[in-house]
Amino acid sequence: MPKTNRTPEDFPEHRESLEPQSETEAGVDLEPSTTLSSGPATVDTEPYVPAEPDPEGLLPLPVQDTEDRAQSTRLARLWTATVISVLLLILLIVFIAQNQNPVTVQYFGLRGEISLGLALFIGALGGALVVAAIGAARVIQLRATARRKRKAERKSR
C-alpha cells in the first residue's frame, strides 16, 4: 500500500529544496507598508464620471444610485414580456408573409399544398405545444411532491 503522508526523508535528492527556509532566504519582504490593517475595509462609493466625453463609447457608463432605479414588479415584468411577445409576433407575421411559396406537405398519408411560411409556423407551434405539455407535466409532478412533503411534515409535528 503506498504512503499517503510523505516527508522530506522520502526524497533525499531534493532535501535542500524541501528544508524550511527563513523569510529572507525565501524572498519574503515584510515591510510595514505591505502588512494588512486589521480595520474594516472601506469602499469608495462615488460613481465613476469620465473627465472627457468618450467619442468611441469605450469607457464605462457612470454608476447610478440604487435609489434612483425603479423597483421591478410582476406587472413591469409582464408588460416587458408582452412587448417582447408583440415584437416577435410582428417578426413572425413578416416571415409568413415573405414565404408564400406553395409547398407539398405529406403527413400520415395526408397530402396537401400549403404556403411554406404557414407550414413552418404550424411545425413550430406543434413543437411548442409538445414542450409546453412536458413542462406542465413536470410542474404537476413537482407540486405533487411538495404537497406530499408538506403532509408528511404536518403528520410528524
CSV table of C-alpha atoms in Angstrom, one decimal:
chain,number,residue,atom,x,y,z
A,1,MET,CA,0.0,0.0,0.0
A,2,PRO,CA,1.5,3.4,-0.9
A,3,LYS,CA,2.4,6.0,1.6
A,4,THR,CA,0.0,8.9,1.8
A,5,ASN,CA,1.9,11.2,4.1
A,6,ARG,CA,5.3,11.9,2.7
A,7,THR,CA,8.2,13.6,4.5
A,8,PRO,CA,11.5,15.1,3.2
A,9,GLU,CA,13.2,11.8,4.0
A,10,ASP,CA,11.2,10.2,1.2
A,11,PHE,CA,13.0,12.5,-1.3
A,12,PRO,CA,16.8,12.6,-0.4
A,13,GLU,CA,17.7,14.0,-3.8
A,14,HIS,CA,15.6,17.1,-3.1
A,15,ARG,CA,16.5,17.6,0.5
A,16,GLU,CA,17.9,21.1,0.1
A,17,SER,CA,14.8,22.4,-1.6
A,18,LEU,CA,12.4,20.8,0.9
A,19,GLU,CA,14.1,22.2,4.0
A,20,PRO,CA,12.4,25.1,5.7
A,21,GLN,CA,13.8,28.5,4.8
A,22,SER,CA,13.9,31.7,6.7
A,23,GLU,CA,11.8,34.6,5.3
A,24,THR,CA,14.8,36.4,3.9
A,25,GLU,CA,16.0,33.2,2.1
A,26,ALA,CA,12.6,32.6,0.6
A,27,GLY,CA,12.5,36.2,-0.7
A,28,VAL,CA,9.7,37.4,1.5
A,29,ASP,CA,9.9,41.1,2.4
A,30,LEU,CA,7.8,42.1,5.4
A,31,GLU,CA,8.0,45.8,5.4
A,32,PRO,CA,5.4,47.7,7.4
A,33,SER,CA,3.9,49.2,4.2
A,34,THR,CA,2.9,45.7,2.9
A,35,THR,CA,1.2,44.5,6.1
A,36,LEU,CA,-2.6,44.3,6.2
A,37,SER,CA,-4.6,46.5,8.5
A,38,SER,CA,-7.0,44.9,10.9
A,39,GLY,CA,-9.6,47.6,10.5
A,40,PRO,CA,-12.7,47.3,8.3
A,41,ALA,CA,-12.3,47.7,4.6
A,42,THR,CA,-13.7,50.9,3.1
A,43,VAL,CA,-15.2,51.3,-0.4
A,44,ASP,CA,-15.2,54.5,-2.4
A,45,THR,CA,-18.9,55.0,-3.2
A,46,GLU,CA,-18.5,57.9,-5.6
A,47,PRO,CA,-19.8,57.0,-9.0
A,48,TYR,CA,-17.4,57.0,-11.9
A,49,VAL,CA,-17.8,60.1,-14.1
A,50,PRO,CA,-15.4,60.4,-17.1
A,51,ALA,CA,-13.5,63.7,-17.2
A,52,GLU,CA,-13.9,64.0,-21.0
A,53,PRO,CA,-16.7,62.7,-23.3
A,54,ASP,CA,-15.8,59.3,-24.9
A,55,PRO,CA,-16.5,59.6,-28.6
A,56,GLU,CA,-15.9,55.9,-29.3
A,57,GLY,CA,-18.0,54.7,-26.4
A,58,LEU,CA,-15.2,52.6,-24.8
A,59,LEU,CA,-15.4,54.0,-21.3
A,60,PRO,CA,-17.9,52.5,-18.8
A,61,LEU,CA,-21.1,54.4,-18.1
A,62,PRO,CA,-21.4,56.3,-14.8
A,63,VAL,CA,-22.9,54.2,-12.0
A,64,GLN,CA,-26.4,55.0,-11.0
A,65,ASP,CA,-27.6,55.1,-7.4
A,66,THR,CA,-29.9,52.3,-6.5
A,67,GLU,CA,-32.3,54.8,-5.0
A,68,ASP,CA,-33.0,56.3,-8.5
A,69,ARG,CA,-33.9,53.0,-10.1
A,70,ALA,CA,-37.5,51.8,-10.1
A,71,GLN,CA,-38.4,48.6,-8.3
A,72,SER,CA,-39.1,45.6,-10.6
A,73,THR,CA,-42.6,44.3,-10.1
A,74,ARG,CA,-44.6,41.5,-11.6
A,75,LEU,CA,-46.6,43.9,-13.6
A,76,ALA,CA,-43.5,45.5,-15.0
A,77,ARG,CA,-42.1,42.1,-16.0
A,78,LEU,CA,-45.4,41.1,-17.5
A,79,TRP,CA,-45.5,44.3,-19.5
A,80,THR,CA,-42.0,43.7,-20.8
A,81,ALA,CA,-42.8,40.2,-21.7
A,82,THR,CA,-45.9,41.4,-23.6
A,83,VAL,CA,-43.9,44.0,-25.6
A,84,ILE,CA,-41.3,41.4,-26.5
A,85,SER,CA,-44.0,38.9,-27.5
A,86,VAL,CA,-45.7,41.5,-29.7
A,87,LEU,CA,-42.4,42.3,-31.4
A,88,LEU,CA,-41.8,38.5,-32.0
A,89,LEU,CA,-45.3,38.2,-33.4
A,90,ILE,CA,-44.6,41.0,-35.8
A,91,LEU,CA,-41.4,39.3,-37.0
A,92,LEU,CA,-43.4,36.0,-37.4
A,93,ILE,CA,-46.1,37.7,-39.5
A,94,VAL,CA,-43.4,39.2,-41.7
A,95,PHE,CA,-41.7,35.8,-42.0
A,96,ILE,CA,-45.0,34.2,-43.1
A,97,ALA,CA,-45.8,37.0,-45.5
A,98,GLN,CA,-42.4,36.7,-47.2
A,99,ASN,CA,-42.6,32.9,-47.5
A,100,GLN,CA,-45.8,32.4,-49.5
A,101,ASN,CA,-44.4,29.9,-52.0
A,102,PRO,CA,-46.6,26.8,-52.1
A,103,VAL,CA,-45.1,23.5,-50.9
A,104,THR,CA,-46.5,20.0,-50.9
A,105,VAL,CA,-46.8,18.6,-47.4
A,106,GLN,CA,-47.3,14.9,-46.5
A,107,TYR,CA,-48.3,13.8,-43.0
A,108,PHE,CA,-49.7,10.3,-42.1
A,109,GLY,CA,-50.9,9.6,-45.6
A,110,LEU,CA,-52.5,13.0,-46.0
A,111,ARG,CA,-51.2,15.2,-48.8
A,112,GLY,CA,-51.8,18.9,-49.5
A,113,GLU,CA,-50.4,22.1,-50.6
A,114,ILE,CA,-49.8,25.0,-48.1
A,115,SER,CA,-47.6,28.0,-48.1
A,116,LEU,CA,-44.1,27.5,-46.8
A,117,GLY,CA,-44.3,30.1,-44.0
A,118,LEU,CA,-47.6,28.6,-42.7
A,119,ALA,CA,-46.2,25.1,-42.8
A,120,LEU,CA,-43.1,26.2,-40.8
A,121,PHE,CA,-45.4,28.1,-38.4
A,122,ILE,CA,-47.6,25.0,-37.8
A,123,GLY,CA,-44.5,22.9,-37.2
A,124,ALA,CA,-43.1,25.3,-34.7
A,125,LEU,CA,-46.4,25.6,-33.0
A,126,GLY,CA,-46.6,21.8,-32.7
A,127,GLY,CA,-43.1,21.7,-31.2
A,128,ALA,CA,-44.0,24.5,-28.7
A,129,LEU,CA,-47.1,22.5,-27.7
A,130,VAL,CA,-45.0,19.4,-27.0
A,131,VAL,CA,-42.5,21.4,-24.9
A,132,ALA,CA,-45.4,23.1,-23.0
A,133,ALA,CA,-47.0,19.7,-22.3
A,134,ILE,CA,-43.7,18.3,-21.0
A,135,GLY,CA,-43.2,21.4,-18.9
A,136,ALA,CA,-46.7,21.2,-17.5
A,137,ALA,CA,-46.2,17.6,-16.6
A,138,ARG,CA,-43.0,18.4,-14.7
A,139,VAL,CA,-44.7,21.3,-12.8
A,140,ILE,CA,-47.6,19.0,-11.8
A,141,GLN,CA,-45.0,16.4,-10.6
A,142,LEU,CA,-43.1,18.9,-8.5
A,143,ARG,CA,-46.3,20.3,-7.0
A,144,ALA,CA,-47.4,16.8,-6.0
A,145,THR,CA,-44.0,16.1,-4.4
A,146,ALA,CA,-44.2,19.3,-2.5
A,147,ARG,CA,-47.7,18.5,-1.3
A,148,ARG,CA,-46.7,15.1,-0.1
A,149,LYS,CA,-43.7,16.6,1.7
A,150,ARG,CA,-45.9,19.2,3.4
A,151,LYS,CA,-48.4,16.5,4.5
A,152,ALA,CA,-45.5,14.4,5.9
A,153,GLU,CA,-44.2,17.4,7.9
A,154,ARG,CA,-47.7,18.1,9.3
A,155,LYS,CA,-48.0,14.5,10.5
A,156,SER,CA,-44.6,14.5,12.1
A,157,ARG,CA,-45.4,17.5,14.2
